[in-house]
Amino acid sequence: MTELDDPPLDRLKHHFAQRVIHQARHLLEVWQRLSRSEWSSDGMAELAEACLLLQRYAERFGQAEHVDLARAVDQCLRAVQDNRGRLSSGLITELNGLMQRLSRTGLRHGDQYEQTVLPPLRKPVYLALQDQERAERLAQQLEFFGMAAQCCENANAFRAAMAERHPAAIVMEITFAGMGLTLAHEAQAGLKQKLPVLFFSHDETDTPTRMAAARAGGQDFFTGALDASAVLEKIETLSRVSHYEPFRVLIVEDSRAQATHTERVLNNAGIVTRALTAPLSVMAELAEFQPDLIILDMYMPECLGTELAKVIRQHERYVSVPIIYLSAEDDLDKQLDAMSEGGDDFLTKPIKPRHLIATVRNRAARARSLQARMVRDSLTGLYNHTHTLQLLDDARFRARREGRPLTFAMLDIDHFKRVNDTFGHPMGDRVIKSLALFLKQRLRKTDHIGRYGGEEFAVVLPDTDADTARKVLEDIRQRFAEIHYPAQPGDLSCTFSCGIAELSEEMDSKTLAKQADEALYRAKHAGRNRLEVFG
């Protein structure tokens, strides 16, 4: 049935649903902007206004889920107002949870398991490449993975597209229309929130060119071949507004008044905190809270901050977590000695709030970036084998504590050796990256996806029983089999087999992983391209 054949009422409902989603997206963008900068009264007012509009639209157009979420966000904002405009860790966490729920209400296919009745509405990605065939091929792949893409044939077409609507991101060839950098500068003119631009060049470029690209908003620079998987991954990261995780800071300070002051400063910048006045219980708090950064007092009755830093650094899991000493100690030699004892920075009390916030943000952001490189697979960007098992163990602990279901799944690409032998290893890598992107698009943000090794993947599915996991992964299995990869002498398509196991009482994570592996083994030996649930 074509759009012209649709009943007018259905088209009207579709239009109204898009209005609601558009306002929901605006609310998410305001939240993300606030979360990545220092919160202000103006920003809070803008968030409250966006929330009010969402509630009005949702009530008018009968979108009950959006009504409930808008009201819940409004209650949080009123609580902030009642607290004299001050945020707290609890309110930040609650707001973040509501925003993540909002992001899963039709804004993006695959963020939730139940098919939403609302249509997805995403800003397009503009492709400004000299080779139109390359641009169209990239656009096709982007659209297959749920990203709208628009090819711009020339400078006028690019300017017209920019005048009509701002994109989620721009892929710009340096030599596009002989003025790639100029067009990128034009696109950014007058914008408070700069657009992410990915630059591309056939040839290796010099430092001045890359510097000019960075000044024009370049977030990345691709040279040589334009790897579709790498572009997809970067655009997905840059254009995502649905999921932002606030920085988490553990404050170890024997003075309750000082700890409360530090918490208040950081909370008002949208940073989640937890204060600890009993330093000897720090290891339990680290395991529970999983902070991005630790703030330590130098002198405490039970121990020195430097002694505590040594203990923390003895645990491999916390070797890379930044430690900032916050103390009234102004002796430079003592500060330097403390820095050599596992510290990353030293701030002297009293410290200006903006200085503290900027230091914490910069250190935590860099730590997250480094941590991502340590725990992620270089080919796919998924979690590596070791970290996937660590995430499984963490999820098992939470599931047992909260009485929630947990499922673990293992996937293996069928006849993968044949793919490498017949089509070559580059094609094999392409299939692996394709499945990785497919899983990221189709699963929730709360699921953990890892590359277990070679052509094998693993998925940790919190709050999910085996039957639900089977339905979700069966749909993914069927859809993945439909992908075709251009090759000679004929196009290639691949399938995968999957084993699923659900956590039961008194089970450890190793047993759960073993059961999923046994189910995968059964799926392989039952003919491949199928799912098996353990037991």
Short mmCIF file of C-alpha atoms in Angstrom, two decimals:
data_model
loop_
_atom_site.label_atom_id
_atom_site.label_comp_id
_atom_site.label_asym_id
_atom_site.label_seq_id
_atom_site.Cartn_x
_atom_site.Cartn_y
_atom_site.Cartn_z
CA MET A 1 0.00 0.00 0.00
CA THR A 2 1.44 3.40 -0.95
CA GLU A 3 1.28 6.50 1.18
CA LEU A 4 -1.51 7.85 -1.06
CA ASP A 5 -3.55 4.74 -0.32
CA ASP A 6 -3.19 5.11 3.44
CA PRO A 7 -6.32 6.25 5.25
CA PRO A 8 -6.10 9.98 6.10
CA LEU A 9 -6.50 9.19 9.80
CA ASP A 10 -3.41 6.93 9.75
CA ARG A 11 -1.35 9.63 8.03
CA LEU A 12 -2.54 12.16 10.60
CA LYS A 13 -1.57 9.86 13.48
CA HIS A 14 1.82 9.31 11.85
CA HIS A 15 2.33 13.08 11.60
CA PHE A 16 1.34 13.64 15.24
CA ALA A 17 3.63 10.84 16.42
CA GLN A 18 6.52 12.48 14.58
CA ARG A 19 5.76 15.79 16.30
CA VAL A 20 6.02 14.09 19.69
CA ILE A 21 9.24 12.29 18.75
CA HIS A 22 10.77 15.48 17.37
CA GLN A 23 10.14 17.24 20.70
CA ALA A 24 11.47 14.22 22.61
CA ARG A 25 14.66 14.39 20.55
CA HIS A 26 14.99 18.11 21.34
CA LEU A 27 14.65 17.37 25.06
CA LEU A 28 17.35 14.70 24.78
CA GLU A 29 19.68 17.09 22.94
CA VAL A 30 19.28 19.74 25.66
CA TRP A 31 19.97 17.10 28.32
CA GLN A 32 23.08 15.89 26.51
CA ARG A 33 24.38 19.44 26.11
CA LEU A 34 23.89 20.11 29.83
CA SER A 35 25.49 16.79 30.77
CA ARG A 36 28.67 17.65 28.87
CA SER A 37 29.11 21.15 30.25
CA GLU A 38 28.59 22.96 33.52
CA TRP A 39 24.92 23.14 34.45
CA SER A 40 23.40 26.61 34.66
CA SER A 41 20.05 28.18 35.56
CA ASP A 42 19.50 29.05 31.89
CA GLY A 43 20.17 25.47 30.85
CA MET A 44 17.78 24.13 33.50
CA ALA A 45 15.12 26.57 32.30
CA GLU A 46 15.60 25.38 28.71
CA LEU A 47 15.30 21.75 29.85
CA ALA A 48 12.11 22.52 31.79
CA GLU A 49 10.58 24.31 28.79
CA ALA A 50 11.42 21.42 26.45
CA CYS A 51 9.88 18.99 28.96
CA LEU A 52 6.68 21.07 29.22
CA LEU A 53 6.30 21.14 25.43
CA LEU A 54 6.80 17.39 25.23
CA GLN A 55 4.10 16.84 27.84
CA ARG A 56 1.67 19.12 25.98
CA TYR A 57 2.27 17.46 22.62
CA ALA A 58 2.06 13.97 24.09
CA GLU A 59 -1.22 14.74 25.89
CA ARG A 60 -2.69 16.37 22.78
CA PHE A 61 -1.73 13.50 20.48
CA GLY A 62 -2.47 10.64 22.87
CA GLN A 63 1.07 9.30 23.43
CA ALA A 64 0.70 7.91 26.95
CA GLU A 65 4.29 6.70 27.43
CA HIS A 66 5.69 10.13 26.57
CA VAL A 67 3.18 11.79 28.91
CA ASP A 68 4.36 9.62 31.82
CA LEU A 69 8.05 10.23 31.07
CA ALA A 70 7.61 14.00 30.66
CA ARG A 71 5.76 14.18 33.99
CA ALA A 72 8.50 12.16 35.71
CA VAL A 73 11.21 14.46 34.29
CA ASP A 74 9.18 17.48 35.40
CA GLN A 75 8.97 16.09 38.95
CA CYS A 76 12.77 15.71 39.01
CA LEU A 77 13.25 19.28 37.82
CA ARG A 78 10.82 20.54 40.48
CA ALA A 79 12.84 18.63 43.08
CA VAL A 80 15.96 20.45 41.88
CA GLN A 81 14.08 23.75 42.18
CA ASP A 82 12.92 22.87 45.71
CA ASN A 83 16.56 22.12 46.55
CA ARG A 84 17.43 25.75 45.70
CA GLY A 85 18.58 24.81 42.22
CA ARG A 86 21.07 22.22 43.45
CA LEU A 87 21.42 18.82 41.84
CA SER A 88 22.13 15.70 43.86
CA SER A 89 23.63 12.37 42.81
CA GLY A 90 20.23 10.75 43.19
CA LEU A 91 18.50 13.31 40.97
CA ILE A 92 21.24 13.08 38.32
CA THR A 93 20.94 9.29 38.25
CA GLU A 94 17.13 9.45 38.12
CA LEU A 95 17.16 12.03 35.31
CA ASN A 96 19.68 10.00 33.36
CA GLY A 97 17.54 6.89 33.71
CA LEU A 98 14.44 8.76 32.50
CA MET A 99 16.35 10.16 29.51
CA GLN A 100 17.54 6.69 28.57
CA ARG A 101 13.95 5.41 28.76
CA LEU A 102 12.85 8.36 26.63
CA SER A 103 15.50 7.52 24.05
CA ARG A 104 13.99 4.05 23.65
CA THR A 105 10.49 5.27 22.70
CA GLY A 106 10.73 5.12 18.94
CA LEU A 107 13.72 7.38 18.45
CA ARG A 108 15.80 4.52 17.16
CA HIS A 109 15.01 1.03 15.95
CA GLY A 110 16.59 -1.66 18.07
CA ASP A 111 16.88 0.25 21.35
CA GLN A 112 14.09 -1.78 22.85
CA TYR A 113 12.78 -5.27 22.27
CA GLU A 114 9.11 -4.51 21.77
CA GLN A 115 8.36 -2.93 18.39
CA THR A 116 7.26 0.64 19.05
CA VAL A 117 4.17 2.11 17.40
CA LEU A 118 6.03 5.36 16.89
CA PRO A 119 8.08 6.01 13.76
CA PRO A 120 11.82 6.63 14.14
CA LEU A 121 12.95 10.18 13.45
CA ARG A 122 16.66 10.74 13.09
CA LYS A 123 18.57 13.60 11.60
CA PRO A 124 20.23 12.63 8.31
CA VAL A 125 23.96 12.31 7.67
CA TYR A 126 25.16 14.48 4.76
CA LEU A 127 27.73 12.88 2.43
CA ALA A 128 29.84 15.34 0.43
CA LEU A 129 32.20 13.12 -1.60
CA GLN A 130 33.71 13.62 -5.03
CA ASP A 131 32.95 10.07 -6.14
CA GLN A 132 29.15 9.85 -6.28
CA GLU A 133 29.20 6.08 -6.61
CA ARG A 134 31.22 5.85 -3.40
CA ALA A 135 28.80 8.24 -1.70
CA GLU A 136 25.74 6.27 -2.77
CA ARG A 137 27.34 3.00 -1.65
CA LEU A 138 28.10 4.48 1.76
CA ALA A 139 24.59 5.94 2.00
CA GLN A 140 23.10 2.53 1.28
CA GLN A 141 25.10 0.91 4.07
CA LEU A 142 24.23 3.68 6.50
CA GLU A 143 20.54 3.33 5.73
CA PHE A 144 20.70 -0.44 6.10
CA PHE A 145 21.91 0.07 9.67
CA GLY A 146 19.13 2.56 10.43
CA MET A 147 20.86 5.86 9.63
CA ALA A 148 19.32 8.22 7.08
CA ALA A 149 21.94 9.48 4.62
CA GLN A 150 21.76 12.17 1.94
CA CYS A 151 24.31 12.51 -0.88
CA CYS A 152 25.23 16.03 -2.00
CA GLU A 153 26.40 16.15 -5.61
CA ASN A 154 27.94 19.63 -5.50
CA ALA A 155 28.46 22.72 -3.33
CA ASN A 156 25.02 24.16 -4.13
CA ALA A 157 23.32 20.89 -3.19
CA PHE A 158 25.22 20.83 0.12
CA ARG A 159 24.29 24.44 0.91
CA ALA A 160 20.65 23.77 0.04
CA ALA A 161 20.57 20.73 2.33
CA MET A 162 22.13 22.75 5.17
CA ALA A 163 19.56 25.53 4.68
CA GLU A 164 16.74 23.02 4.88
CA ARG A 165 17.92 21.02 7.92
CA HIS A 166 21.00 20.54 10.06
CA PRO A 167 22.40 16.99 9.90
CA ALA A 168 23.47 14.59 12.64
CA ALA A 169 26.96 14.57 11.07
CA ILE A 170 28.79 15.46 7.86
CA VAL A 171 31.19 13.26 5.90
CA MET A 172 33.21 15.76 3.85
CA GLU A 173 35.97 15.09 1.34
CA ILE A 174 38.71 17.71 1.63
CA THR A 175 38.66 18.24 -2.16
CA PHE A 176 34.85 18.23 -2.47
CA ALA A 177 33.88 20.78 -5.15
CA GLY A 178 37.37 22.23 -4.68
CA MET A 179 36.26 23.82 -1.38
CA GLY A 180 35.62 21.15 1.24
CA LEU A 181 37.13 23.09 4.15
CA THR A 182 35.34 26.28 3.12
CA LEU A 183 31.98 24.51 3.03
CA ALA A 184 32.62 22.93 6.43
CA HIS A 185 33.40 26.37 7.89
CA GLU A 186 30.21 27.77 6.35
CA ALA A 187 28.16 24.95 7.87
CA GLN A 188 29.44 25.78 11.38
CA ALA A 189 28.96 29.55 11.11
CA GLY A 190 26.76 30.92 13.89
CA LEU A 191 26.10 27.55 15.53
CA LYS A 192 26.39 27.32 19.32
CA GLN A 193 26.58 23.53 19.12
CA LYS A 194 29.10 22.60 16.43
CA LEU A 195 28.20 19.86 13.96
CA PRO A 196 30.47 16.79 13.92
CA VAL A 197 32.41 16.56 10.66
CA LEU A 198 34.37 13.54 9.41
CA PHE A 199 36.94 14.55 6.78
CA PHE A 200 38.24 12.27 4.06
CA SER A 201 41.19 12.43 1.69
CA HIS A 202 42.47 9.91 -0.86
CA ASP A 203 46.05 10.92 -0.09
CA GLU A 204 47.90 11.29 3.19
CA THR A 205 47.71 14.91 4.37
CA ASP A 206 50.12 17.19 6.19
CA THR A 207 49.70 18.62 9.68
CA PRO A 208 48.53 22.12 8.55
CA THR A 209 45.70 20.51 6.54
CA ARG A 210 44.63 18.39 9.48
CA MET A 211 44.82 21.44 11.74
CA ALA A 212 42.54 23.34 9.35
CA ALA A 213 40.16 20.38 9.34
CA ALA A 214 40.06 20.36 13.16
CA ARG A 215 39.27 24.10 13.15
CA ALA A 216 36.41 23.42 10.75
CA GLY A 217 34.86 20.99 13.25
CA GLY A 218 36.64 17.83 12.13
CA GLN A 219 36.18 15.05 14.69
CA ASP A 220 38.11 12.49 12.65
CA PHE A 221 40.16 12.27 9.47
CA PHE A 222 40.12 9.25 7.14
CA THR A 223 42.78 8.75 4.47
CA GLY A 224 43.22 6.23 1.67
CA ALA A 225 40.19 3.93 1.48
CA LEU A 226 36.97 5.07 3.11
CA ASP A 227 36.19 2.11 5.37
CA ALA A 228 32.41 1.98 5.70
CA SER A 229 32.55 0.14 9.04
CA ALA A 230 34.86 2.74 10.58
CA VAL A 231 32.66 5.57 9.30
CA LEU A 232 29.54 3.86 10.61
CA GLU A 233 31.13 3.41 14.02
CA LYS A 234 32.27 7.02 14.27
CA ILE A 235 28.98 8.50 13.06
CA GLU A 236 27.09 6.31 15.49
CA THR A 237 29.19 7.64 18.35
CA LEU A 238 28.98 11.29 17.28
CA SER A 239 25.30 11.38 16.36
CA ARG A 240 23.99 9.52 19.39
CA VAL A 241 21.86 11.63 21.71
CA SER A 242 20.04 8.81 23.40
CA HIS A 243 22.63 7.66 25.86
CA TYR A 244 24.95 9.74 27.97
CA GLU A 245 26.42 8.33 31.16
CA PRO A 246 27.39 11.00 33.71
CA PHE A 247 30.89 10.83 35.18
CA ARG A 248 31.04 9.03 38.53
CA VAL A 249 33.37 10.33 41.24
CA LEU A 250 34.20 8.67 44.58
CA ILE A 251 35.16 11.20 47.27
CA VAL A 252 37.20 9.84 50.19
CA GLU A 253 37.27 12.52 52.88
CA ASP A 254 37.10 12.20 56.68
CA SER A 255 35.40 15.60 57.05
CA ARG A 256 31.68 15.27 56.36
CA ALA A 257 31.37 19.03 55.76
CA GLN A 258 34.18 19.06 53.18
CA ALA A 259 32.82 15.94 51.47
CA THR A 260 29.35 17.50 51.26
CA HIS A 261 30.79 20.70 49.77
CA THR A 262 32.76 18.78 47.12
CA GLU A 263 29.70 16.70 46.29
CA ARG A 264 27.54 19.80 45.90
CA VAL A 265 30.02 21.45 43.53
CA LEU A 266 30.30 18.35 41.34
CA ASN A 267 26.59 17.51 41.46
CA ASN A 268 25.74 20.99 40.21
CA ALA A 269 27.89 20.19 37.17
CA GLY A 270 25.90 17.01 36.48
CA ILE A 271 28.52 14.67 37.94
CA VAL A 272 27.38 11.69 40.05
CA THR A 273 29.23 11.39 43.36
CA ARG A 274 29.51 9.15 46.36
CA ALA A 275 31.20 10.36 49.56
CA LEU A 276 33.09 8.00 51.85
CA THR A 277 34.19 9.10 55.33
CA ALA A 278 35.53 5.66 56.34
CA PRO A 279 38.58 5.24 54.07
CA LEU A 280 39.27 1.62 55.05
CA SER A 281 36.05 0.51 53.31
CA VAL A 282 37.18 2.00 50.00
CA MET A 283 37.62 -1.32 48.14
CA ALA A 284 34.00 -2.36 48.74
CA GLU A 285 32.82 1.05 47.52
CA LEU A 286 35.00 0.84 44.41
CA ALA A 287 33.51 -2.55 43.47
CA GLU A 288 29.95 -1.30 44.04
CA PHE A 289 30.18 2.24 42.61
CA GLN A 290 32.71 1.73 39.79
CA PRO A 291 33.86 5.38 39.67
CA ASP A 292 35.55 7.10 36.73
CA LEU A 293 37.74 9.06 39.16
CA ILE A 294 38.70 9.14 42.86
CA ILE A 295 39.23 12.27 44.98
CA LEU A 296 41.39 11.57 48.07
CA ASP A 297 42.10 13.70 51.11
CA MET A 298 45.79 13.63 52.04
CA TYR A 299 45.50 13.46 55.82
CA MET A 300 42.87 11.27 57.48
CA PRO A 301 42.84 9.81 61.02
CA GLU A 302 42.86 6.18 59.90
CA CYS A 303 45.44 6.50 57.12
CA LEU A 304 47.24 8.81 54.71
CA GLY A 305 45.80 9.40 51.27
CA THR A 306 49.06 8.18 49.76
CA GLU A 307 48.77 4.87 51.66
CA LEU A 308 45.23 4.41 50.43
CA ALA A 309 46.32 5.17 46.85
CA LYS A 310 48.94 2.40 47.08
CA VAL A 311 46.30 -0.11 48.21
CA ILE A 312 43.97 0.90 45.36
CA ARG A 313 46.76 0.60 42.78
CA GLN A 314 47.54 -2.95 43.96
CA HIS A 315 44.29 -4.09 42.34
CA GLU A 316 44.64 -4.53 38.60
CA ARG A 317 41.10 -3.38 37.91
CA TYR A 318 41.76 0.09 39.39
CA VAL A 319 45.27 0.73 38.06
CA SER A 320 44.01 3.20 35.45
CA VAL A 321 41.37 5.02 37.55
CA PRO A 322 42.62 8.62 38.04
CA ILE A 323 43.33 9.67 41.64
CA ILE A 324 43.25 13.36 42.54
CA TYR A 325 44.54 14.51 45.92
CA LEU A 326 42.49 17.37 47.39
CA SER A 327 44.22 18.81 50.43
CA ALA A 328 45.22 21.98 52.24
CA GLU A 329 48.85 20.82 51.98
CA ASP A 330 50.76 23.60 50.18
CA ASP A 331 54.30 22.21 50.50
CA LEU A 332 55.36 21.56 46.90
CA ASP A 333 57.80 18.78 47.80
CA LYS A 334 55.11 16.91 49.74
CA GLN A 335 52.70 17.38 46.85
CA LEU A 336 55.23 15.92 44.42
CA ASP A 337 55.91 12.99 46.77
CA ALA A 338 52.18 12.32 46.95
CA MET A 339 51.93 12.41 43.16
CA SER A 340 54.59 9.70 42.96
CA GLU A 341 52.47 7.49 45.22
CA GLY A 342 49.79 6.63 42.67
CA GLY A 343 48.27 10.09 42.24
CA ASP A 344 47.49 11.82 38.95
CA ASP A 345 46.89 15.38 40.17
CA PHE A 346 47.07 17.53 43.30
CA LEU A 347 44.56 20.30 44.07
CA THR A 348 45.03 22.62 47.01
CA LYS A 349 42.13 23.71 49.24
CA PRO A 350 40.34 26.02 48.96
CA ILE A 351 39.77 25.47 45.26
CA LYS A 352 37.47 27.38 42.93
CA PRO A 353 34.47 25.28 41.81
CA ARG A 354 35.19 25.85 38.10
CA HIS A 355 38.77 24.64 38.56
CA LEU A 356 37.62 21.50 40.36
CA ILE A 357 34.90 20.74 37.79
CA ALA A 358 37.22 21.28 34.81
CA THR A 359 39.95 19.08 36.32
CA VAL A 360 37.52 16.28 37.16
CA ARG A 361 35.85 16.39 33.74
CA ASN A 362 39.11 16.40 31.79
CA ARG A 363 40.71 13.61 33.83
CA ALA A 364 37.58 11.45 33.80
CA ALA A 365 37.00 11.91 30.05
CA ARG A 366 40.60 10.95 29.26
CA ALA A 367 40.38 7.95 31.58
CA ARG A 368 37.20 6.76 29.88
CA SER A 369 38.83 7.09 26.48
CA LEU A 370 41.90 5.12 27.58
CA GLN A 371 39.76 2.52 29.31
CA ALA A 372 37.75 2.05 26.11
CA ARG A 373 40.97 1.32 24.22
CA MET A 374 42.06 -1.18 26.87
CA VAL A 375 38.81 -3.15 27.08
CA ARG A 376 37.65 -3.03 23.44
CA ASP A 377 38.52 -5.15 20.44
CA SER A 378 40.44 -3.12 17.84
CA LEU A 379 38.61 -4.53 14.80
CA THR A 380 34.99 -4.19 15.95
CA GLY A 381 35.02 -1.74 18.85
CA LEU A 382 33.18 -4.35 20.94
CA TYR A 383 34.34 -5.39 24.41
CA ASN A 384 37.21 -7.89 24.40
CA HIS A 385 37.01 -11.40 25.86
CA THR A 386 38.36 -10.52 29.32
CA HIS A 387 36.15 -7.47 29.84
CA THR A 388 33.06 -9.27 28.55
CA LEU A 389 33.48 -11.88 31.29
CA GLN A 390 34.02 -9.10 33.84
CA LEU A 391 30.77 -7.44 32.70
CA LEU A 392 29.01 -10.79 32.94
CA ASP A 393 30.23 -11.19 36.51
CA ASP A 394 29.07 -7.65 37.41
CA ALA A 395 25.66 -8.31 35.80
CA ARG A 396 25.36 -11.61 37.70
CA PHE A 397 26.04 -9.79 40.99
CA ARG A 398 23.33 -7.18 40.26
CA ALA A 399 20.83 -9.79 39.06
CA ARG A 400 21.24 -11.82 42.24
CA ARG A 401 21.02 -8.74 44.46
CA GLU A 402 17.89 -7.36 42.73
CA GLY A 403 16.22 -10.68 41.95
CA ARG A 404 16.17 -9.97 38.21
CA PRO A 405 16.70 -12.40 35.30
CA LEU A 406 19.96 -12.51 33.35
CA THR A 407 20.79 -14.28 30.09
CA PHE A 408 24.12 -14.90 28.38
CA ALA A 409 24.35 -15.72 24.68
CA MET A 410 27.23 -16.89 22.49
CA LEU A 411 27.19 -16.46 18.69
CA ASP A 412 29.49 -17.99 16.09
CA ILE A 413 29.58 -17.15 12.35
CA ASP A 414 28.93 -20.33 10.37
CA HIS A 415 31.60 -21.69 7.98
CA PHE A 416 33.81 -18.68 8.62
CA LYS A 417 37.01 -20.45 7.55
CA ARG A 418 35.39 -21.02 4.17
CA VAL A 419 34.73 -17.25 3.89
CA ASN A 420 38.41 -16.46 4.53
CA ASP A 421 39.66 -19.21 2.20
CA THR A 422 37.31 -18.31 -0.65
CA PHE A 423 37.05 -14.53 -0.45
CA GLY A 424 40.13 -13.56 1.56
CA HIS A 425 40.71 -12.20 5.06
CA PRO A 426 39.60 -8.62 4.24
CA MET A 427 36.15 -9.99 3.40
CA GLY A 428 36.22 -12.03 6.61
CA ASP A 429 37.00 -8.87 8.60
CA ARG A 430 34.16 -7.10 6.83
CA VAL A 431 31.67 -9.80 7.83
CA ILE A 432 32.87 -9.67 11.45
CA LYS A 433 32.53 -5.88 11.58
CA SER A 434 29.14 -6.08 9.91
CA LEU A 435 27.78 -8.47 12.55
CA ALA A 436 29.26 -6.29 15.29
CA LEU A 437 27.45 -3.21 13.94
CA PHE A 438 24.27 -5.21 13.41
CA LEU A 439 24.24 -6.36 17.04
CA LYS A 440 24.89 -2.84 18.32
CA GLN A 441 22.01 -1.49 16.23
CA ARG A 442 19.52 -4.22 17.15
CA LEU A 443 20.23 -4.70 20.86
CA ARG A 444 19.59 -2.34 23.76
CA LYS A 445 22.13 0.08 25.16
CA THR A 446 21.92 -1.80 28.47
CA ASP A 447 23.12 -5.03 26.82
CA HIS A 448 26.87 -5.75 26.70
CA ILE A 449 28.24 -7.07 23.41
CA GLY A 450 31.71 -8.58 23.19
CA ARG A 451 33.94 -10.20 20.62
CA TYR A 452 34.77 -13.44 22.35
CA GLY A 453 37.48 -14.36 19.88
CA GLY A 454 37.85 -14.84 16.13
CA GLU A 455 34.37 -15.12 14.65
CA GLU A 456 32.72 -15.71 18.03
CA PHE A 457 30.63 -13.09 19.87
CA ALA A 458 29.04 -12.92 23.32
CA VAL A 459 26.08 -10.91 24.61
CA VAL A 460 25.17 -10.16 28.24
CA LEU A 461 21.41 -9.43 28.48
CA PRO A 462 20.39 -8.01 31.90
CA ASP A 463 16.71 -8.07 32.95
CA THR A 464 16.04 -10.66 30.24
CA ASP A 465 14.87 -14.26 30.54
CA ALA A 466 15.88 -17.00 28.11
CA ASP A 467 12.60 -16.97 26.18
CA THR A 468 12.77 -13.21 25.51
CA ALA A 469 16.44 -13.50 24.55
CA ARG A 470 15.59 -16.31 22.13
CA LYS A 471 12.94 -14.19 20.37
CA VAL A 472 15.25 -11.18 20.07
CA LEU A 473 18.26 -13.12 18.83
CA GLU A 474 16.14 -15.21 16.46
CA ASP A 475 14.98 -12.01 14.75
CA ILE A 476 18.59 -10.82 14.52
CA ARG A 477 19.67 -14.19 13.11
CA GLN A 478 17.04 -14.04 10.37
CA ARG A 479 17.84 -10.42 9.46
CA PHE A 480 21.60 -10.96 9.40
CA ALA A 481 21.21 -13.82 6.93
CA GLU A 482 19.59 -11.36 4.48
CA ILE A 483 22.71 -9.16 4.21
CA HIS A 484 24.60 -9.55 0.92
CA TYR A 485 28.25 -8.59 0.44
CA PRO A 486 29.31 -7.77 -3.14
CA ALA A 487 32.02 -10.24 -4.17
CA GLN A 488 33.32 -12.31 -7.09
CA PRO A 489 32.20 -14.60 -8.61
CA GLY A 490 28.93 -14.02 -6.70
CA ASP A 491 27.62 -12.08 -3.70
CA LEU A 492 28.35 -13.51 -0.26
CA SER A 493 25.84 -13.97 2.57
CA CYS A 494 26.58 -15.40 6.02
CA THR A 495 24.67 -16.90 8.94
CA PHE A 496 25.45 -17.51 12.59
CA SER A 497 24.57 -20.10 15.24
CA CYS A 498 23.71 -19.12 18.81
CA GLY A 499 23.62 -20.70 22.27
CA ILE A 500 21.63 -19.16 25.14
CA ALA A 501 21.72 -19.80 28.90
CA GLU A 502 19.79 -18.16 31.75
CA LEU A 503 21.17 -17.52 35.25
CA SER A 504 19.73 -19.74 37.95
CA GLU A 505 20.12 -19.84 41.72
CA GLU A 506 23.64 -20.25 43.13
CA MET A 507 25.20 -20.22 39.64
CA ASP A 508 28.50 -18.44 39.03
CA SER A 509 29.38 -16.62 35.83
CA LYS A 510 31.77 -19.34 34.65
CA THR A 511 29.00 -21.94 34.79
CA LEU A 512 26.63 -19.61 32.92
CA ALA A 513 29.21 -19.05 30.18
CA LYS A 514 29.87 -22.80 29.98
CA GLN A 515 26.15 -23.53 29.54
CA ALA A 516 25.85 -20.95 26.73
CA ASP A 517 28.88 -22.53 25.06
CA GLU A 518 27.31 -26.01 25.30
CA ALA A 519 24.08 -24.68 23.77
CA LEU A 520 26.12 -23.12 20.94
CA TYR A 521 27.84 -26.48 20.38
CA ARG A 522 24.43 -28.14 20.05
CA ALA A 523 23.28 -25.47 17.55
CA LYS A 524 26.38 -26.07 15.43
CA HIS A 525 25.92 -29.82 15.40
CA ALA A 526 22.20 -29.57 14.69
CA GLY A 527 22.83 -27.99 11.29
CA ARG A 528 24.03 -24.43 12.04
CA ASN A 529 22.09 -21.20 11.35
CA ARG A 530 19.92 -21.82 14.41
CA LEU A 531 19.50 -21.05 18.13
CA GLU A 532 19.59 -23.43 21.07
CA VAL A 533 18.65 -22.68 24.68
CA PHE A 534 20.51 -24.64 27.38
CA GLY A 535 18.30 -27.19 29.10
#
